[in-house]
Short mmCIF file of C-alpha atoms in Angstrom, two decimals:
data_model
loop_
_atom_site.label_atom_id
_atom_site.label_comp_id
_atom_site.label_asym_id
_atom_site.label_seq_id
_atom_site.Cartn_x
_atom_site.Cartn_y
_atom_site.Cartn_z
CA UNK A 1310 -1.59 -1.09 4.78
CA UNK A 1311 -3.64 1.87 4.57
CA UNK A 1312 -5.97 1.42 7.66
CA UNK A 1313 -8.71 4.03 6.69
CA UNK A 1314 -9.34 2.27 3.10
CA UNK A 1315 -9.45 -1.21 4.44
CA UNK A 1316 -11.44 -0.03 7.59
CA UNK A 1317 -14.01 1.75 5.36
CA UNK A 1318 -14.54 -1.47 3.34
CA UNK A 1319 -15.07 -3.53 6.59
CA UNK A 1320 -17.23 -1.03 8.14
CA UNK A 1321 -19.38 -0.94 4.94
CA UNK A 1322 -19.61 -4.69 4.90
CA UNK A 1323 -20.28 -5.37 8.71
CA UNK A 1324 -22.79 -2.34 9.00
CA UNK A 1325 -24.90 -3.36 6.23
CA UNK A 1326 -24.98 -6.85 5.67
CA UNK A 1327 -28.26 -6.41 4.10
CA UNK A 1328 -28.19 -3.80 1.22
CA UNK A 1329 -24.52 -2.83 1.45
CA UNK A 1330 -23.20 -6.36 1.50
CA UNK A 1331 -25.47 -7.03 -1.55
CA UNK A 1332 -24.14 -4.06 -3.27
CA UNK A 1333 -20.36 -5.19 -2.95
CA UNK A 1334 -18.43 -5.91 -6.01
CA UNK A 1335 -15.15 -7.79 -6.96
CA UNK A 1336 -12.61 -4.86 -7.24
CA UNK A 1337 -10.88 -6.89 -9.99
CA UNK A 1338 -13.83 -7.67 -12.12
CA UNK A 1339 -16.81 -6.06 -10.80
CA UNK A 1340 -18.72 -9.27 -10.22
CA UNK A 1341 -21.04 -9.19 -7.33
CA UNK A 1342 -19.63 -10.86 -4.13
CA UNK A 1343 -21.48 -12.22 -1.20
CA UNK A 1344 -21.06 -10.93 2.40
CA UNK A 1345 -18.50 -13.77 3.19
CA UNK A 1346 -15.90 -13.33 0.44
CA UNK A 1347 -12.08 -13.59 -0.36
CA UNK A 1348 -9.68 -10.45 0.07
CA UNK A 1349 -6.37 -9.79 -1.66
CA UNK A 1350 -3.61 -7.58 -0.13
CA UNK A 1351 -2.56 -5.12 -2.78
CA UNK A 1352 1.07 -4.58 -2.07
CA UNK A 1353 1.54 -1.48 -4.39
CA UNK A 1354 -1.28 0.42 -2.51
CA UNK A 1355 -1.07 -1.15 0.70
CA UNK A 1356 -4.72 -2.08 1.03
CA UNK A 1357 -7.08 -5.00 1.26
CA UNK A 1358 -9.25 -5.56 -1.74
CA UNK A 1359 -12.44 -7.60 -1.99
CA UNK A 1360 -12.74 -10.20 -4.68
CA UNK A 1361 -14.97 -12.93 -6.09
CA UNK A 1362 -14.19 -16.62 -5.87
CA UNK A 1363 -13.07 -17.13 -9.32
CA UNK A 1364 -10.52 -13.88 -9.23
CA UNK A 1365 -8.99 -15.16 -5.82
CA UNK A 1366 -8.11 -18.48 -7.53
CA UNK A 1367 -5.95 -16.54 -9.92
CA UNK A 1368 -3.90 -15.14 -7.14
CA UNK A 1369 -3.37 -18.50 -4.98
CA UNK A 1370 0.07 -18.47 -5.80
CA UNK A 1371 1.84 -15.69 -4.34
CA UNK A 1372 3.89 -15.06 -7.59
CA UNK A 1373 0.85 -14.49 -9.56
CA UNK A 1374 0.03 -10.82 -10.87
CA UNK A 1375 3.93 -10.39 -10.35
CA UNK A 1376 3.42 -10.37 -6.64
CA UNK A 1377 1.25 -7.12 -6.63
CA UNK A 1378 -1.65 -9.04 -5.20
CA UNK A 1379 -1.56 -11.59 -2.31
CA UNK A 1380 -4.47 -13.89 -1.22
CA UNK A 1381 -5.37 -13.26 2.15
CA UNK A 1382 -5.69 -16.75 3.80
CA UNK A 1383 -8.26 -18.06 6.00
CA UNK A 1384 -6.56 -19.68 8.59
CA UNK A 1385 -7.71 -19.11 12.08
CA UNK A 1386 -5.29 -20.82 14.82
CA UNK A 1387 -5.69 -20.22 18.67
CA UNK A 1388 -2.54 -20.19 20.40
CA UNK A 1389 -1.43 -20.61 23.82
CA UNK A 1390 -0.65 -17.42 25.78
CA UNK A 1391 2.13 -15.50 24.01
CA UNK A 1392 4.27 -13.17 26.09
CA UNK A 1393 3.95 -10.08 23.95
CA UNK A 1394 5.25 -7.88 26.67
CA UNK A 1395 8.84 -8.35 24.91
CA UNK A 1396 7.63 -6.59 22.21
CA UNK A 1397 7.11 -3.48 24.10
CA UNK A 1398 3.73 -2.86 23.23
CA UNK A 1399 1.54 -1.73 26.44
CA UNK A 1400 -2.08 -2.43 25.05
CA UNK A 1401 -4.25 -5.27 25.84
CA UNK A 1402 -6.16 -5.31 22.50
CA UNK A 1403 -3.75 -5.26 19.56
CA UNK A 1404 -2.53 -7.19 16.36
CA UNK A 1405 0.96 -7.74 15.16
CA UNK A 1406 1.57 -8.05 11.32
CA UNK A 1407 4.87 -9.12 10.12
CA UNK A 1408 5.76 -7.46 6.42
CA UNK A 1409 7.37 -8.77 3.61
CA UNK A 1410 10.20 -6.41 3.98
CA UNK A 1411 11.22 -7.91 7.50
CA UNK A 1412 9.58 -5.10 9.49
CA UNK A 1413 6.75 -5.82 11.96
CA UNK A 1414 3.82 -3.20 12.94
CA UNK A 1415 1.51 -3.30 15.86
CA UNK A 1416 -1.92 -1.88 15.64
CA UNK A 1417 -4.31 -1.15 18.47
CA UNK A 1418 -7.84 -0.42 17.72
CA UNK A 1419 -9.43 2.86 18.95
CA UNK A 1420 -12.53 4.68 18.62
CA UNK A 1421 -10.88 6.84 15.78
CA UNK A 1422 -9.46 3.68 14.07
CA UNK A 1423 -6.15 1.72 14.44
CA UNK A 1424 -3.14 3.30 16.19
CA UNK A 1425 -0.08 1.92 14.50
CA UNK A 1426 3.85 1.74 15.44
CA UNK A 1427 6.77 -0.32 14.38
CA UNK A 1428 7.83 -3.34 16.65
CA UNK A 1429 11.47 -4.10 17.16
CA UNK A 1430 12.06 -6.84 14.34
CA UNK A 1431 14.84 -8.61 16.52
CA UNK A 1432 12.20 -8.76 19.43
CA UNK A 1433 9.89 -10.42 16.96
CA UNK A 1434 12.53 -12.82 15.72
CA UNK A 1435 13.05 -13.88 19.30
CA UNK A 1436 9.52 -14.50 20.11
CA UNK A 1437 9.13 -16.55 16.92
CA UNK A 1438 11.87 -18.77 18.12
CA UNK A 1439 9.70 -19.58 21.31
CA UNK A 1440 6.45 -19.83 19.40
CA UNK A 1441 7.33 -21.42 16.01
CA UNK A 1442 3.72 -20.90 14.69
CA UNK A 1443 4.59 -17.09 14.62
CA UNK A 1444 7.48 -17.83 12.13
CA UNK A 1445 4.68 -19.69 9.86
CA UNK A 1446 2.74 -16.53 9.44
CA UNK A 1447 2.30 -15.09 5.77
CA UNK A 1448 3.80 -11.76 5.80
CA UNK A 1449 1.25 -8.75 5.19
CA UNK A 1450 -1.78 -11.24 5.22
CA UNK A 1451 -1.73 -12.95 8.72
CA UNK A 1452 -1.47 -11.26 11.98
CA UNK A 1453 -0.96 -12.33 15.56
CA UNK A 1454 -4.41 -10.98 17.40
CA UNK A 1455 -4.04 -10.68 21.14
CA UNK A 1456 -6.77 -9.69 23.64
CA UNK A 1457 -5.59 -9.48 27.32
CA UNK A 1458 -8.21 -6.93 28.24
CA UNK A 1459 -10.55 -7.68 31.38
CA UNK A 1460 -8.32 -10.78 32.13
CA UNK A 1461 -8.91 -12.52 28.98
CA UNK A 1462 -6.14 -14.53 27.16
CA UNK A 1463 -6.77 -14.54 23.63
CA UNK A 1464 -3.93 -15.21 21.42
CA UNK A 1465 -4.71 -15.96 17.71
CA UNK A 1466 -3.06 -16.00 14.20
CA UNK A 1467 -5.75 -14.83 11.88
CA UNK A 1468 -6.18 -13.33 8.51
CA UNK A 1469 -5.49 -9.58 8.53
CA UNK A 1470 -9.08 -8.70 7.34
CA UNK A 1471 -10.46 -10.15 10.82
CA UNK A 1472 -8.38 -7.51 12.52
CA UNK A 1473 -9.90 -4.89 10.34
CA UNK A 1474 -13.24 -6.36 11.35
CA UNK A 1475 -12.50 -6.01 15.02
CA UNK A 1476 -11.46 -2.46 14.66
CA UNK A 1477 -14.69 -1.79 12.88
CA UNK A 1478 -16.63 -3.27 16.06
CA UNK A 1479 -14.54 -0.97 18.37
CA UNK A 1480 -15.43 2.08 16.16
CA UNK A 1481 -18.96 1.16 15.76
CA UNK A 1482 -19.60 0.32 19.61
CA UNK A 1483 -17.46 2.77 21.27
CA UNK A 1484 -19.24 5.35 23.53
CA UNK A 1485 -17.68 8.44 25.63
CA UNK A 1486 -14.12 8.21 27.08
CA UNK A 1487 -14.10 4.86 28.34
CA UNK A 1488 -16.15 2.84 25.64
CA UNK A 1489 -19.39 2.52 27.32
CA UNK A 1490 -21.38 -0.46 28.05
CA UNK A 1491 -21.43 -1.93 24.66
CA UNK A 1492 -17.88 -2.12 23.37
CA UNK A 1493 -16.31 -4.98 25.62
CA UNK A 1494 -19.51 -7.27 25.09
CA UNK A 1495 -19.14 -6.78 21.41
CA UNK A 1496 -15.24 -7.41 21.74
CA UNK A 1497 -16.10 -10.82 23.59
CA UNK A 1498 -18.69 -11.69 20.88
CA UNK A 1499 -15.99 -10.91 18.20
CA UNK A 1500 -13.64 -13.58 19.85
CA UNK A 1501 -16.36 -16.12 20.44
CA UNK A 1502 -17.08 -15.79 16.58
CA UNK A 1503 -13.41 -16.50 15.88
CA UNK A 1504 -13.83 -19.71 17.83
CA UNK A 1505 -16.66 -20.81 16.04
CA UNK A 1506 -14.98 -20.18 12.61
CA UNK A 1507 -11.86 -21.53 13.45
#
């Protein structure tokens, strides 16, 4: 997934819920879309695309469009603590995306965007055996989102666009070298909103 392209869309949407949100349009038919709208994952370009409700219905079946577009689901499921240390990712705020090719990527937000690296697929399979909910994740479009920063234990299966929204929050609120006073309360609000939306 091209983080910069998807992130730019999320930042535009989150930053301007007023005029910018009203100006958003479906990337398939150009119809206006509201602030809360469906997304498609474009497998050819590895990007998230904004779509209107009627266009999203056309891609409810993963085989639609010869499999090029996959509808990003709306499922938000809070999990008990997942021991992600076995995945070798030393970051307290990170999301893991299983891919349709069998690989798994980890992405951690930073003030410059998302840092991305590949996770050992065998380690992911072992973790999925312990937490069967992980095996139910839709490849490319759902993520395991983890926040263990400042003693929190937030573990969620979320739509991948939620993860890009979180990255946008970090970029918008980060100040200085350590993040400043605004970033961590904003991250806590983000997870509180996840609870409300689940």
